[in-house]
Tab-separated table of C-alpha atoms and ligand atoms in Angstrom:
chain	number	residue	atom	x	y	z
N	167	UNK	CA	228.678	91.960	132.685
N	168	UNK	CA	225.045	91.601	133.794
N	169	UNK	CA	223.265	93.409	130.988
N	170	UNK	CA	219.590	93.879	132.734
N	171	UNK	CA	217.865	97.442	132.275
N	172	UNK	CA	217.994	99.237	135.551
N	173	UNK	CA	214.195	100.987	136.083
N	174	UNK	CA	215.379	102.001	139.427
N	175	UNK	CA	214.507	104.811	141.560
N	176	UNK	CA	218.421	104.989	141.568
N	177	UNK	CA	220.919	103.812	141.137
N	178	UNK	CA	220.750	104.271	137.503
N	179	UNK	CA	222.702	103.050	134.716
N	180	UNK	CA	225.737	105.668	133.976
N	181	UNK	CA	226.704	107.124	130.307
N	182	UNK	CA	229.782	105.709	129.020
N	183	UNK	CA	231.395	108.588	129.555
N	184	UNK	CA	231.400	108.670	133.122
N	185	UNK	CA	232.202	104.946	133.278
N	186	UNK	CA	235.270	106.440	131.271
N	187	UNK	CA	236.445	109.338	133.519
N	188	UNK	CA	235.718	107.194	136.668
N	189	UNK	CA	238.797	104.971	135.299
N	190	UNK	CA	241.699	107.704	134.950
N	191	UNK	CA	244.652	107.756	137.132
N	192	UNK	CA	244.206	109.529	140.751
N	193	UNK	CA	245.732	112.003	141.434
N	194	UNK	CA	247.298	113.802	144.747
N	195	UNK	CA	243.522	115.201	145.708
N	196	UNK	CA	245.848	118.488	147.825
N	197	UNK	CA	247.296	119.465	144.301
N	198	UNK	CA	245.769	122.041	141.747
N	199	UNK	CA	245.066	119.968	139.268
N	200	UNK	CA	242.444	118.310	141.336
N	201	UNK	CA	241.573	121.470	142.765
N	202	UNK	CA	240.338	122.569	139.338
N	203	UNK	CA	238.423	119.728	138.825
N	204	UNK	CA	236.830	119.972	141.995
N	205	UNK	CA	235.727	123.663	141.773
N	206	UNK	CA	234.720	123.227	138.299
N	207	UNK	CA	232.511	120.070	139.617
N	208	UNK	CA	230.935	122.060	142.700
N	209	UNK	CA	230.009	124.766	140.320
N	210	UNK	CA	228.530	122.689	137.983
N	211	UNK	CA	226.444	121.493	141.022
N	212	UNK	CA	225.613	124.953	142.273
N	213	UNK	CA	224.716	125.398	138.869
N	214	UNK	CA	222.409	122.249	138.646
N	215	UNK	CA	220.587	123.362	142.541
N	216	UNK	CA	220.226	126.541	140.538
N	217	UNK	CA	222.127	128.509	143.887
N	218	UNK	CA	224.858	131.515	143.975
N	219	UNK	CA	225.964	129.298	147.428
N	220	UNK	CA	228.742	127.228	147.295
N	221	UNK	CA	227.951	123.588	146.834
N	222	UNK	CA	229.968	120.982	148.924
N	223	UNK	CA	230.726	116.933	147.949
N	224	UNK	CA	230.902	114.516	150.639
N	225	UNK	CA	232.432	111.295	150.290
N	226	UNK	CA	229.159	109.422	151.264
N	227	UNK	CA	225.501	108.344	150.037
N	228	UNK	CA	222.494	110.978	150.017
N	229	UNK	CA	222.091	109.937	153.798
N	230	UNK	CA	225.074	111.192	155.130
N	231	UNK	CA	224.286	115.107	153.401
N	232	UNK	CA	220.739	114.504	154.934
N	233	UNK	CA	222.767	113.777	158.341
N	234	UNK	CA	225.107	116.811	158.027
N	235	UNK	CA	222.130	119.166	157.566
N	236	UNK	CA	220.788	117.959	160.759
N	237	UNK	CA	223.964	117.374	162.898
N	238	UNK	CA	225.407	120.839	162.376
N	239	UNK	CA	222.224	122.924	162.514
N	240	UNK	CA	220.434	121.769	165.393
N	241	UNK	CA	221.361	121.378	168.962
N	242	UNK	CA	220.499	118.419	171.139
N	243	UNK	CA	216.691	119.427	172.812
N	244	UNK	CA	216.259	121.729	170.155
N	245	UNK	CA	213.106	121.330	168.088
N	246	UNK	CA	212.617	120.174	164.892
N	247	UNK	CA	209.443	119.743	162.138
N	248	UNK	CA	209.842	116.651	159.864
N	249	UNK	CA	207.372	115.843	157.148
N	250	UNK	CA	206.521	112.453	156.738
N	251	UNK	CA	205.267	110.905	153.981
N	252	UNK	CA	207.385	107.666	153.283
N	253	UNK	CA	210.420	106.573	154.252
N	254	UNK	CA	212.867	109.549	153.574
N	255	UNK	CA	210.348	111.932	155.826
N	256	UNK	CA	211.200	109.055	158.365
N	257	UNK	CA	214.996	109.215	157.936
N	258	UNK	CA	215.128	112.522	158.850
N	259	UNK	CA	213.255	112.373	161.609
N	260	UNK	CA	215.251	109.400	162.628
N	261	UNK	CA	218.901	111.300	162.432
N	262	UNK	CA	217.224	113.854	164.395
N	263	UNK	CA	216.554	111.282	167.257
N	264	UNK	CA	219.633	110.115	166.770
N	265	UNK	CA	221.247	113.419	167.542
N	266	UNK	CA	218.769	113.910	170.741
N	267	UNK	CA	216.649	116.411	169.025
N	268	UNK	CA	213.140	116.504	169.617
N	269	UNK	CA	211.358	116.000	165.964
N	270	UNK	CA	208.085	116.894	166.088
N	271	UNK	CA	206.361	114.440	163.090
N	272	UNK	CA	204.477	116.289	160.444
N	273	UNK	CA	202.279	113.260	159.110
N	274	UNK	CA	201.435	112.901	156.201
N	275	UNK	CA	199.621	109.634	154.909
N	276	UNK	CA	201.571	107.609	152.416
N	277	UNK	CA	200.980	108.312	148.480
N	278	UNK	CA	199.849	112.137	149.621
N	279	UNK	CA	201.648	115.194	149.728
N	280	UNK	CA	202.034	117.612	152.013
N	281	UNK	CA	200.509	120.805	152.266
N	282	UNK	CA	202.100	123.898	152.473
N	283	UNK	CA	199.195	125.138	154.946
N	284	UNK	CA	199.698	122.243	156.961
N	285	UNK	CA	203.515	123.209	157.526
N	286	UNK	CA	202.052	126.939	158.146
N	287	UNK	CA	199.899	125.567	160.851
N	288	UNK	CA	202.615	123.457	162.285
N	289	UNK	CA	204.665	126.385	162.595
N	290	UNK	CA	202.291	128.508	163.820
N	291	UNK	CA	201.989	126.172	166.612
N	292	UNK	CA	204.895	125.910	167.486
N	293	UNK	CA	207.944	129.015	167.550
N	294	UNK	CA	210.389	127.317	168.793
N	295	UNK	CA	210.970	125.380	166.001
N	296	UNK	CA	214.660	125.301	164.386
N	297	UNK	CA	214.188	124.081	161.283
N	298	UNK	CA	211.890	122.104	158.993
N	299	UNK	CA	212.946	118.896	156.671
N	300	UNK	CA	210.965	117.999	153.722
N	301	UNK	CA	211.770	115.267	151.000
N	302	UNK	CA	210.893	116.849	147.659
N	303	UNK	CA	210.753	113.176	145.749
N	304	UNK	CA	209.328	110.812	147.778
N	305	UNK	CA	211.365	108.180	146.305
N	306	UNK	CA	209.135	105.108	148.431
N	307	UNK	CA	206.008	106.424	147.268
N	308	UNK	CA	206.317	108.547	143.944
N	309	UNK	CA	205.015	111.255	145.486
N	310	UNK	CA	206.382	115.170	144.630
N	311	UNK	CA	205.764	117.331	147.349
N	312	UNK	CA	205.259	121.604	146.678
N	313	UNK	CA	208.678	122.600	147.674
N	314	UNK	CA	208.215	125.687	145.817
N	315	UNK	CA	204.835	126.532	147.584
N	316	UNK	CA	206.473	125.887	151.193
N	317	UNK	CA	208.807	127.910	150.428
N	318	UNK	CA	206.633	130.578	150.626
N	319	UNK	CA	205.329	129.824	153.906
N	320	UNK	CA	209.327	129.203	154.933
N	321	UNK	CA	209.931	132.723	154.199
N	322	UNK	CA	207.953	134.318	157.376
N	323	UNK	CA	209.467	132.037	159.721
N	324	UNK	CA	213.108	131.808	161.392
N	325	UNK	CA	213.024	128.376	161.033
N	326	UNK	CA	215.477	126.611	158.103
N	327	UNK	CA	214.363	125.505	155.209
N	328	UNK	CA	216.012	122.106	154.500
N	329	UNK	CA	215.004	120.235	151.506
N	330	UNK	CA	216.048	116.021	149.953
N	331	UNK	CA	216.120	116.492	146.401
N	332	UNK	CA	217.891	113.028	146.667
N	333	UNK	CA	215.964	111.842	143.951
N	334	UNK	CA	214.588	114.714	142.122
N	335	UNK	CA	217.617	116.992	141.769
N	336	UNK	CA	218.458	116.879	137.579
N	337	UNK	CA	214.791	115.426	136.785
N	338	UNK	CA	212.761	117.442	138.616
N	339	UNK	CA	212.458	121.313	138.749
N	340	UNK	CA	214.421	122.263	141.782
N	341	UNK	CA	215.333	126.182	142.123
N	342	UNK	CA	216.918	126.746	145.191
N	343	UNK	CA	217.443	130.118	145.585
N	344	UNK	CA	214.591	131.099	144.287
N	345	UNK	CA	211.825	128.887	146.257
N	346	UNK	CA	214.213	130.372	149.767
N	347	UNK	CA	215.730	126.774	150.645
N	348	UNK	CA	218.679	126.987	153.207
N	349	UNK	CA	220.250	123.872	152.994
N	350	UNK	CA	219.181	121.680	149.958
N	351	UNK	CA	221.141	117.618	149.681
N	352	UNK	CA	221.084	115.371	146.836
N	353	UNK	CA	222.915	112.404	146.038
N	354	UNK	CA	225.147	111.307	142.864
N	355	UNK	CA	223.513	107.973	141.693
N	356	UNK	CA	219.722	108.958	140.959
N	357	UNK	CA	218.602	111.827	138.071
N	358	UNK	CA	222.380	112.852	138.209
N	359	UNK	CA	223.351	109.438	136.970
N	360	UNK	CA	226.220	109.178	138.208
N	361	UNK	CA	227.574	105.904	139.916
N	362	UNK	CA	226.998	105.674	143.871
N	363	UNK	CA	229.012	107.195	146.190
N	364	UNK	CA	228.865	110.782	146.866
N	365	UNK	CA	226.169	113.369	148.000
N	366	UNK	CA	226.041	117.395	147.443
N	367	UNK	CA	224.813	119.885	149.990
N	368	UNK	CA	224.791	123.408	149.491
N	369	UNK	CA	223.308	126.604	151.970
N	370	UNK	CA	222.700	129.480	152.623
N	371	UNK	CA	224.080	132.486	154.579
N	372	UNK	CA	220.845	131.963	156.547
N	373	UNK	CA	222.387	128.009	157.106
N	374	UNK	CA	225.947	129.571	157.628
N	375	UNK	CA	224.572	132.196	160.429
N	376	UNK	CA	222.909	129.032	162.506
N	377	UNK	CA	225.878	126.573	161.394
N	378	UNK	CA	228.844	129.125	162.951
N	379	UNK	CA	227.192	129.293	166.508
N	380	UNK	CA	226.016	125.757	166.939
N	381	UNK	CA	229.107	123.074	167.964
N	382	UNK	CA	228.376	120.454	165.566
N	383	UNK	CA	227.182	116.631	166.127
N	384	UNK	CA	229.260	114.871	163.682
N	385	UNK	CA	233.111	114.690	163.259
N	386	UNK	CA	233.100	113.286	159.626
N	387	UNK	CA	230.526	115.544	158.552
N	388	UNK	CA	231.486	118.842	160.249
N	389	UNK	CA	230.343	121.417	157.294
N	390	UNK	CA	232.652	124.596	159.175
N	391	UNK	CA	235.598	122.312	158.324
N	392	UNK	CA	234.596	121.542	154.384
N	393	UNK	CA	233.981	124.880	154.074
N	394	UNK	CA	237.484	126.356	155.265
N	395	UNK	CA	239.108	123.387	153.266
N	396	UNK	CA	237.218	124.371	150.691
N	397	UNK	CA	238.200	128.084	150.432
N	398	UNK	CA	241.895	127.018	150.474
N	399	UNK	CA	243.939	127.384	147.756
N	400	UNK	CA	244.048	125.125	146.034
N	401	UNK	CA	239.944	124.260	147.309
N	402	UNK	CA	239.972	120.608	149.014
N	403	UNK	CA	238.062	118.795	151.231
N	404	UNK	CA	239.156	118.034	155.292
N	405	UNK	CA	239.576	114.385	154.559
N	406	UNK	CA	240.502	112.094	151.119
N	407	UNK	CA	237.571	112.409	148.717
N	408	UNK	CA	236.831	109.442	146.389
N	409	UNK	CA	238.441	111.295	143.622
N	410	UNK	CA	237.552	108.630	140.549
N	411	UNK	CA	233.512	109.265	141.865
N	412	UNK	CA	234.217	112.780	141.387
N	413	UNK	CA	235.573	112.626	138.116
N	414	UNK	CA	232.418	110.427	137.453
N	415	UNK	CA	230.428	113.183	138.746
N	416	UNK	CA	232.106	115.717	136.607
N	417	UNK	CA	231.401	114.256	133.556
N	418	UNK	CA	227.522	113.322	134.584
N	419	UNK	CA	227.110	117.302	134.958
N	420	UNK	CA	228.890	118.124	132.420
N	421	UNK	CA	226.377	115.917	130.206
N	422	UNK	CA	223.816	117.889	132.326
N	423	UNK	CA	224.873	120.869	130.982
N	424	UNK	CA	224.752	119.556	127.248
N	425	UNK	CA	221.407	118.477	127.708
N	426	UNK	CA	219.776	121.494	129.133
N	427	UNK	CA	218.303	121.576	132.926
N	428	UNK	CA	214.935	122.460	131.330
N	429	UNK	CA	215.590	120.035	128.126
N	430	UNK	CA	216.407	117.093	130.936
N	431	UNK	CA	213.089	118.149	133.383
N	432	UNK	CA	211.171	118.038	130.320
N	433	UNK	CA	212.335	114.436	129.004
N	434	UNK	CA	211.436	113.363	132.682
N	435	UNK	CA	208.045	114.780	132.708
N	436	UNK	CA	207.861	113.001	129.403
N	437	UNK	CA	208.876	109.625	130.826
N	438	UNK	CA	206.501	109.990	133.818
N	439	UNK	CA	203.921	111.157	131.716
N	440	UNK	CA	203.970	107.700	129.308
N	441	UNK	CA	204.649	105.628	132.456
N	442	UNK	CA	201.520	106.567	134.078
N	443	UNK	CA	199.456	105.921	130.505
N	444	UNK	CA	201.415	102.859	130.038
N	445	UNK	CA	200.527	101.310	133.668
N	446	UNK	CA	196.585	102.561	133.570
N	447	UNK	CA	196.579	101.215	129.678
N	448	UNK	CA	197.673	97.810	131.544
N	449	UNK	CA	194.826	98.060	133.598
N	450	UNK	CA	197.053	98.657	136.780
N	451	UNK	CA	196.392	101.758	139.553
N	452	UNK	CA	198.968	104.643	140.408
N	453	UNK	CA	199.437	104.196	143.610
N	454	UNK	CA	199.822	108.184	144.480
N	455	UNK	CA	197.119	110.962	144.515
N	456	UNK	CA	198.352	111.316	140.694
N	457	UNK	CA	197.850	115.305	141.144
N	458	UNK	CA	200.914	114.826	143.155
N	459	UNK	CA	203.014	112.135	141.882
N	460	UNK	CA	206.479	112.350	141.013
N	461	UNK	CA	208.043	112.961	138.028
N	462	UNK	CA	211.026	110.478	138.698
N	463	UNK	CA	209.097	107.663	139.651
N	464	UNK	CA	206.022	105.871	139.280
N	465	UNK	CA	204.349	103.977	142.525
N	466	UNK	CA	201.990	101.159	141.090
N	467	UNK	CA	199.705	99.277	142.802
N	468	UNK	CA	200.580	95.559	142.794
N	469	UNK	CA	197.766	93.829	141.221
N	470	UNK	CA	195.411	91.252	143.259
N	471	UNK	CA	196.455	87.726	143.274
N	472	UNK	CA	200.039	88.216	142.310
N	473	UNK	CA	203.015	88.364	144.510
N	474	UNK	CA	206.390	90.775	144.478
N	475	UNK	CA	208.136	88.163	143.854
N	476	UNK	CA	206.522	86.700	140.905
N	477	UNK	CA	205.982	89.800	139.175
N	478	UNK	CA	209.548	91.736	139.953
N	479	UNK	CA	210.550	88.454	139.522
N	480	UNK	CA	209.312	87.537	136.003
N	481	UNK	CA	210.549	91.499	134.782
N	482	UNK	CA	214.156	90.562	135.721
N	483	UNK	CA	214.609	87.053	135.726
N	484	UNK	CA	212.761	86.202	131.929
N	485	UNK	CA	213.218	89.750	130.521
N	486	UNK	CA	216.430	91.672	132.296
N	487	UNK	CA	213.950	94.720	133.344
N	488	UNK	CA	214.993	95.539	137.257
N	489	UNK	CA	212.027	97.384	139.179
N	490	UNK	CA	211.856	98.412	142.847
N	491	UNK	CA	209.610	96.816	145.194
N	492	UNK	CA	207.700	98.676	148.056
N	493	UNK	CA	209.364	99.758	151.407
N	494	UNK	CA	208.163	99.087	154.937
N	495	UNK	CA	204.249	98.334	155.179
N	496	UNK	CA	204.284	98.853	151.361
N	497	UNK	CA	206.412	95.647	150.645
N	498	UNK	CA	204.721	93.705	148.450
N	499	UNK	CA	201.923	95.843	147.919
N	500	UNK	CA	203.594	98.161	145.390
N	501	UNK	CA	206.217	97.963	142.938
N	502	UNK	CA	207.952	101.212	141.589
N	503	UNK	CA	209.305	102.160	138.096
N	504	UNK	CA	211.939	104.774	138.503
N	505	UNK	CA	212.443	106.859	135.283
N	506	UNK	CA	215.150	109.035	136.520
N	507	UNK	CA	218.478	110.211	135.069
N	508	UNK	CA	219.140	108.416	131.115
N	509	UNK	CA	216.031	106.714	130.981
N	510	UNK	CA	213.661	108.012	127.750
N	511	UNK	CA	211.684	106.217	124.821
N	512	UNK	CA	213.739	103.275	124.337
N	513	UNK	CA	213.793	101.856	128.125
N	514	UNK	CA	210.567	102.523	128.641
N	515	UNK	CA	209.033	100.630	125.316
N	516	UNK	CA	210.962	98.062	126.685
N	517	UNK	CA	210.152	98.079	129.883
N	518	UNK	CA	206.195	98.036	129.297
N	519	UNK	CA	206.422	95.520	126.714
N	520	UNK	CA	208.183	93.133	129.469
N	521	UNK	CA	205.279	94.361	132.149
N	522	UNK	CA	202.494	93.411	129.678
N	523	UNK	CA	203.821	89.572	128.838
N	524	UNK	CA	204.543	89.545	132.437
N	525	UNK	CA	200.928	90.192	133.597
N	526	UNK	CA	199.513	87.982	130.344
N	527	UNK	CA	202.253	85.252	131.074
N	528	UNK	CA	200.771	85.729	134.942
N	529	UNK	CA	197.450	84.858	133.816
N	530	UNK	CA	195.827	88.974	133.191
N	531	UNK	CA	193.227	89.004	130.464
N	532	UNK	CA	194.847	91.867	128.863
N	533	UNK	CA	196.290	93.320	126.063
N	534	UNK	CA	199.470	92.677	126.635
N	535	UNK	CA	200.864	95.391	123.787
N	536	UNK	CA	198.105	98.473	125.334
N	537	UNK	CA	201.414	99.408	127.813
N	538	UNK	CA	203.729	100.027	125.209
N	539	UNK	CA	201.316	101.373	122.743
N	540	UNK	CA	200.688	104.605	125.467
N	541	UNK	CA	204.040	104.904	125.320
N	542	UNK	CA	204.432	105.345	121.389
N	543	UNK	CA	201.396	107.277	122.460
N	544	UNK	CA	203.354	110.212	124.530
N	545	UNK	CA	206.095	110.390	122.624
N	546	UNK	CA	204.574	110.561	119.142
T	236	PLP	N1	216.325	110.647	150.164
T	236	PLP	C1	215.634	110.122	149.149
T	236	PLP	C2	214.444	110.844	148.648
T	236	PLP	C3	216.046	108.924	148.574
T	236	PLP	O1	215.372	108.401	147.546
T	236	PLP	C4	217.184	108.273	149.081
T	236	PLP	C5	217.628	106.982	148.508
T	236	PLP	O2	216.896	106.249	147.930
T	236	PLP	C6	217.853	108.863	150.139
T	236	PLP	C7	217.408	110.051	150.655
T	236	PLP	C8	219.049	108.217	150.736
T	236	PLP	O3	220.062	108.183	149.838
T	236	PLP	P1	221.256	107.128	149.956
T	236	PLP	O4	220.664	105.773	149.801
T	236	PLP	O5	222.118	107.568	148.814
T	236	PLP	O6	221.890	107.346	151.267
């Protein structure tokens, strides 16, 4: 088994645990004995998006929740506001197209954060707009946009609130019902930490009230028909769930639940807090507006003169430490550090001790321990 440290914006490394439900027997998934196990595992999730709404699992990757909140909300010429800020802002916006809406493009540069005046204004602008998508974690920049503060703008307009905490939902602080989101996705292999596979959407009566009198897009993803399935007795889904993910996911909520929401935000503002000390202390720039950067992942600026390659390269091929690289025009010109999910003092010391030989071992005249002595630093 390849034993190198995942510092990934997800997927991230799973607790034994899960590794250990994921391997029990299947069993009939239209049978109440799963049907316990899958109510008790939505409620743990409605639990986790902090919602009294039901919460619904798709067999599928955060994409295809981000797809069904699209496809069975909006009609075809319809309009839609999409923030973008990085590449999930653009995913959205591309589904849309896909679906023959017309998205309207919120811009927002790269490594900044939108504003919730600027989605005020947009709306103003504009009142025939259905619904507006925003990516809480920018996940290819490291950038943490005000979901809470939008919300407040969200409440004097008709238009749905929809909201990707893909990468922020279990590290971040995420309060659906309270910051007035309608439909709110996340997927299972990022702060969750559990394996790949599945993504949660939950909504609203608002959501419901647009959802029952619009024919929806997608087949698969159809949300009236998970939600009769899953008001049957026992509570299923229309088609065969991956049942072992689900018994993964279980167990990562469960663990959840042990830890503490709060307790588990905390220990990743912790984690974000020594990463950004540990990459200045290395003499390297954030690459966010760092009033707005995320608390899941850190966005660094690749230093001058070196290449992706050499430098993700070094981390996992000479020290087993896996970083992200940059997306679209930031290839090359970033690399990220995702501290999401199990990741505390421990990966961290090890994974700025590997950065600082990496960047002395590059040639840096540095000190190559100044990383990993900020962390010691935050977490004394
Ligand atoms: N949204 C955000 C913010 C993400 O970070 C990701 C994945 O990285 C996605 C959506 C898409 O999720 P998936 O790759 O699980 O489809």
């Amino acid at each position: 088994m390849d034993d190198t440290l995942l510092m990934l914006p997800g997927p991230t490394s799973v607790a034994p645990r899960v590794l250990k439900a994921m391997s029990n027997n299947i069993v009939n998934h239209r049978s109440a004995i799963f049907g316990e196990i899958f109510t008790e595992t939505t409620e743990l999730m409605s639990e986790v998006f902090k919602t009294q709404n039901q919460s619904y699992l798709l067999t599928g990757s955060g994409t295809s929740a981000m797809e069904a909140a699209i496809a069975n909300t909006i009609k075809p010429g319809e309009k839609i506001l999409n923030v973008v800020g990085g590449k999930f802002g653009q995913r959205f916006m591309q589904i849309a197209n896909s679906f023959g809406i017309d998205a309207q493009e919120l811009a927002v540069e790269w490594g900044t954060a939108v504003t919730p005046e600027q989605v005020k204004i947009a709306l103003e602008n504009d009142e025939d707009i259905k619904a507006v998508t925003v990516v809480h974690n920018e996940t290819s920049t490291g950038v943490a946009a005000p979901i809470e503060e939008i919300g407040k703008v969200m409440k004097n307009y008709d238009a749905l609130y929809i909201v990707d905490t893909v990468s922020s939902l279990g590290g971040d602080r995420v309060d659906v019902d309270n910051y007035g989101i309608d439909i709110c996705v996340t997927g299972s292999q990022k702060c969750l930490a559990a394996p790949p596979g599945l993504a949660a959407i939950t909504l609203n009566d608002e959501a419901w009230k647009v959802i029952d009198n619009t024919d929806s897009n997608t087949y698969y993803l159809d949300m009236k028909k998970y939600k009769k399935s899953g008001a049957g007795t026992p509570p299923e889904t229309p088609y065969t769930p991956s049942v072992s993910l689900i018994y993964a996911l279980f167990e990562a909520l469960k663990i959840i639940k042990e830890e503490g929401l709060e307790n588990r935000v905390v220990r990743h503002e912790t984690a974000a807090e020594a990463s950004r000390n540990a990459v200045k202390a290395l003499g390297l720039e954030i690459f966010p507006d760092e009033k707005v950067s995320s608390t899941t992942v850190t966005a660094v600026k690749m230093p001058e003169n070196v290449t992706d390659a050499e430098l993700r390269g070094t981390m996992r091929n000479k020290y087993k430490v896996e970083l992200a690289g940059g997306q679209d025009h930031l290839k090359g010109n970033i690399f990220r550090i995702g501290h999401m999910g199990n990741i505390s003092y421990k990966e961290l010391a090890i994974t700025f001790s590997a950065l600082g030989m990496t960047l002395k071992g590059l040639g840096f005249d540095i000190d190559m321990g100044a990383g990993v002595a900020a962390v010691n630093e935050s977490y004394l």
